[in-house]
mmCIF file of C-alpha atoms in Angstrom:
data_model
loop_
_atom_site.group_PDB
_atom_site.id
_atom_site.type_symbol
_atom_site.label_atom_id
_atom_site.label_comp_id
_atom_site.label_asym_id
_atom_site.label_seq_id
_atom_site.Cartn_x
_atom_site.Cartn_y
_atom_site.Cartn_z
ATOM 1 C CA UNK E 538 -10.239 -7.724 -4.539
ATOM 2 C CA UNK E 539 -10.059 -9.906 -1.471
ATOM 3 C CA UNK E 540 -13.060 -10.256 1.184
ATOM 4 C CA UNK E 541 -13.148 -11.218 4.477
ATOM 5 C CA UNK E 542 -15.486 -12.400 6.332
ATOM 6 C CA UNK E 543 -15.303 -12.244 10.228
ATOM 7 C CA UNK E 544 -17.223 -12.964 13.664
ATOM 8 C CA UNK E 545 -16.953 -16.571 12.522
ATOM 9 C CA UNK E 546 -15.504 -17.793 15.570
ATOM 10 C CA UNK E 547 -18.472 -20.398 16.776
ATOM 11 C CA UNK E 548 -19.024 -21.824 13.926
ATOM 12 C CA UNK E 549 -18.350 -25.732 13.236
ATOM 13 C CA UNK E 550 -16.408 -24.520 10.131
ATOM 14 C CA UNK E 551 -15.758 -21.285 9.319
ATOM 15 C CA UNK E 552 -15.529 -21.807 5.660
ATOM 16 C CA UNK E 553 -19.449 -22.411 5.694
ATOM 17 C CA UNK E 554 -20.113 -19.383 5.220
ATOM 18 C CA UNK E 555 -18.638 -18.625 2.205
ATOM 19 C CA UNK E 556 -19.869 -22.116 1.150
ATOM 20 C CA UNK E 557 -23.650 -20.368 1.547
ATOM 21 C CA UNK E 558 -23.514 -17.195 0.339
ATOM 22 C CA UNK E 559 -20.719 -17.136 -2.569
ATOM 23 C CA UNK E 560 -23.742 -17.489 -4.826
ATOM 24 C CA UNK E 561 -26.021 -14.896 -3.616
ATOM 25 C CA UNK E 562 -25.867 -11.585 -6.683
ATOM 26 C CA UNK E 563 -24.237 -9.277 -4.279
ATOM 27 C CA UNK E 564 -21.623 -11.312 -3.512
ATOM 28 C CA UNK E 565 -20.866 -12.427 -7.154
ATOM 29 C CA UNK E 566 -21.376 -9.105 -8.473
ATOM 30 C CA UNK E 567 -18.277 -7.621 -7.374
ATOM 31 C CA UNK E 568 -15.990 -10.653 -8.093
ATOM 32 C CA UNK E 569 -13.583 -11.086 -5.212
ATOM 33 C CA UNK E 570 -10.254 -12.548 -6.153
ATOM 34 C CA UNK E 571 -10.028 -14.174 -2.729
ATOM 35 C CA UNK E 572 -11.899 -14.886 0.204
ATOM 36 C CA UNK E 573 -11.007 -15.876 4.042
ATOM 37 C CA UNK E 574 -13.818 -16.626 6.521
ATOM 38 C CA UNK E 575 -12.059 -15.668 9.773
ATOM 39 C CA UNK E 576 -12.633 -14.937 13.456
ATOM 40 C CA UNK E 577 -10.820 -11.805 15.275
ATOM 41 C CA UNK E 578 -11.754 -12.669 18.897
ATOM 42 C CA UNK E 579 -9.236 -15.071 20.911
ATOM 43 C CA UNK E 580 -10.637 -18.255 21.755
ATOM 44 C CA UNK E 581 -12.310 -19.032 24.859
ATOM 45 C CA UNK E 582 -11.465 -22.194 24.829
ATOM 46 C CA UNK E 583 -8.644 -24.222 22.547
ATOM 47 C CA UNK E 584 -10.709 -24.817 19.491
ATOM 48 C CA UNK E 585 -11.622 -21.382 19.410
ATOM 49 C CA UNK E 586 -7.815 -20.260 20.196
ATOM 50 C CA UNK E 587 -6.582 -22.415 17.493
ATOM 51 C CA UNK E 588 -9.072 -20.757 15.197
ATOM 52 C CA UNK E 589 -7.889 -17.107 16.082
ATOM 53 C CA UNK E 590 -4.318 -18.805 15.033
ATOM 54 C CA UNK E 591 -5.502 -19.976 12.044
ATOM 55 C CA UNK E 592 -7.266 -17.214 11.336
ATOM 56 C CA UNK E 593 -4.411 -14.769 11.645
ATOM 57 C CA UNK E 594 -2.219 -16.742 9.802
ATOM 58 C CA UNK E 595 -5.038 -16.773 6.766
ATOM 59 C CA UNK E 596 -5.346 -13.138 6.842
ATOM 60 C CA UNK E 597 -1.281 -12.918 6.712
ATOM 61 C CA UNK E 598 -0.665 -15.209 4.132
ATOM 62 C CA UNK E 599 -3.966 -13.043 2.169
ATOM 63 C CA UNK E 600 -1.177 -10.131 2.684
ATOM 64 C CA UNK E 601 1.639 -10.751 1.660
ATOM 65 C CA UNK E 602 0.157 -12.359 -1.680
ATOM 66 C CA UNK E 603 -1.680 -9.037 -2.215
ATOM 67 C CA UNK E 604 1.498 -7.004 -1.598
ATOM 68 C CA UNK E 605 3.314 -8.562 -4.268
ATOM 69 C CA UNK E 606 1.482 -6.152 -6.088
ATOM 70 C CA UNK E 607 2.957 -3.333 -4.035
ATOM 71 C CA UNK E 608 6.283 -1.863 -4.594
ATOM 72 C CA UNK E 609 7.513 -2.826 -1.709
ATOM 73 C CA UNK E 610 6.116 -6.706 -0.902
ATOM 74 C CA UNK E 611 5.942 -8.015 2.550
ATOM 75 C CA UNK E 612 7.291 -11.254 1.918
ATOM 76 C CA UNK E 613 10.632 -10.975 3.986
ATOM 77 C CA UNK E 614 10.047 -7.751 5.638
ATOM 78 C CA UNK E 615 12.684 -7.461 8.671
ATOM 79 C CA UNK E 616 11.350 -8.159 12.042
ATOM 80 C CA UNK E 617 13.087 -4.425 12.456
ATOM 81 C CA UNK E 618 10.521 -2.902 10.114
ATOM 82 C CA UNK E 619 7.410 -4.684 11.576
ATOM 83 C CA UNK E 620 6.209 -1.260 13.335
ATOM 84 C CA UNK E 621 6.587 0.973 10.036
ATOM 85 C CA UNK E 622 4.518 -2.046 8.233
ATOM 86 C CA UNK E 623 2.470 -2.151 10.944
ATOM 87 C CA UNK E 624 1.721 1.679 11.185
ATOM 88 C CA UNK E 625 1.821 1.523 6.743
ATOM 89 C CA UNK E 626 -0.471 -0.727 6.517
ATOM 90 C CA UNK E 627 -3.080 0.384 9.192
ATOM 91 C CA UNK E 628 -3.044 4.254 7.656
ATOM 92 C CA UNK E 629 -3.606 2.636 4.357
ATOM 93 C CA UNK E 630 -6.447 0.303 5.541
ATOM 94 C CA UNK E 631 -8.102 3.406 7.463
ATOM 95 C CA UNK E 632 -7.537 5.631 4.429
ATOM 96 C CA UNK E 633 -9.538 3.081 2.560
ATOM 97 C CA UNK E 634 -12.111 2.224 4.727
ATOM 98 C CA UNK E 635 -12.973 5.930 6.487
ATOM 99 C CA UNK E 636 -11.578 8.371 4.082
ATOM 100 C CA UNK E 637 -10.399 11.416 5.558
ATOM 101 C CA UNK E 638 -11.552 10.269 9.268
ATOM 102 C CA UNK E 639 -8.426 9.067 10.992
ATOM 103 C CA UNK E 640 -8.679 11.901 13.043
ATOM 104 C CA UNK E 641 -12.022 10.465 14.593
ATOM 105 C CA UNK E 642 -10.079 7.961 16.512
ATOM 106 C CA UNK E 643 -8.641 8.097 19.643
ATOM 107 C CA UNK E 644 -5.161 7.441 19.942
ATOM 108 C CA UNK E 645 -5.276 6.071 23.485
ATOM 109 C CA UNK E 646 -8.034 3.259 22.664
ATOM 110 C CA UNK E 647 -5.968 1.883 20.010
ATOM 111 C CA UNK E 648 -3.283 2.297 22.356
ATOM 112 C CA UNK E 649 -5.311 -0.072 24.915
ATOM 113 C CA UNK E 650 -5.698 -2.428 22.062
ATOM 114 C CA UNK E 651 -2.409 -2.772 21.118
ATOM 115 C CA UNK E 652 -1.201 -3.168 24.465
ATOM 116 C CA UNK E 653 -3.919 -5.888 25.083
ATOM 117 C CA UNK E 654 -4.471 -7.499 22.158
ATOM 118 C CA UNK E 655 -0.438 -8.033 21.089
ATOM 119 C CA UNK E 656 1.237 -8.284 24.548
ATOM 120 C CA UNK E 657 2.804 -4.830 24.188
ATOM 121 C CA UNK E 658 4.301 -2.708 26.934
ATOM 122 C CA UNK E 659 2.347 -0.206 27.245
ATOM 123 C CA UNK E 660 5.231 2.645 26.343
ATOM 124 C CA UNK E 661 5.092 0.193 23.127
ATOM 125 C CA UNK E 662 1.815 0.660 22.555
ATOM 126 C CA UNK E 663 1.505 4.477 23.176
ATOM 127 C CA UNK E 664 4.187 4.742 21.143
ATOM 128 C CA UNK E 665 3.141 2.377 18.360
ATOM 129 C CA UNK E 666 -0.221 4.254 18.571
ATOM 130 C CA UNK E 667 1.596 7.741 17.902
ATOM 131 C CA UNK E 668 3.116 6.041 14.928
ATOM 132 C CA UNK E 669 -0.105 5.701 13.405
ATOM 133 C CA UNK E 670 -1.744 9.095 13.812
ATOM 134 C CA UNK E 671 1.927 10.986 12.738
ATOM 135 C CA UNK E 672 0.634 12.561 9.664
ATOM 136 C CA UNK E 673 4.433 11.687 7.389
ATOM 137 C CA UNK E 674 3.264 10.092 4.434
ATOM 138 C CA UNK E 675 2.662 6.090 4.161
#
């Protein structure tokens, strides 16, 4: 089991956190195989830019060594199948986290995200967006 940690953005080091808590019970109790103290919010500044970088290329690399458990690993995916990973992995990750709420969602706010957050057109993001609330299986 992996955990991470976000909304670390202003700190010194991010890794301090983990450094403070990894010995508090709750935390040890349910034995995480990895950890990754990130931030999620683009920098205001460089420092802060260069830890969204790092931070996203933490949370990758935290991927693809989990999905070598998967039948299909990411490790080498082709750049042409980056939308059906993207869309695989976000049903997954909302199956997990809100069981049987997808629904709740609103297709045109993740839409806005996508579009804002990843430089997409935004016919690339509605449609990226429809991708994710098709009901085909993952």
């Amino acid at each position: 089991m992996m955990l991470i940690v976000t909304g670390l953005g202003k700190t010194r080091r991010m890794d301090e956190w983990w450094d403070k808590h990894k010995t508090d019970g709750e935390i040890r109790a349910m034995s995480f195989n990895k950890y990754a103290c990130i931030t999620v919010l683009q920098g205001e500044d460089e420092e802060h830019e260069q830890k969204y970088k790092d931070s996203a290329q933490t949370v990758k690399e935290l991927l693809v060594e989990f999905s070598e458990r998967l039948e299909t690993p990411l490790e080498g995916y082709c750049p042409d199948d980056a939308n059906q990973w993207f869309v695989s992995m976000g049903k997954r990750t909302m199956n997990f986290l809100l069981p049987g709420q997808r629904r709740s969602l609103k297709q045109e706010a993740l839409a806005k995200v996508l579009q804002e957050g990843n430089k997409l057109s935004e016919v690339q993001a509605s449609d990226l967006a429809g991708q994710f609330f098709d009901e085909h299986p993952m």
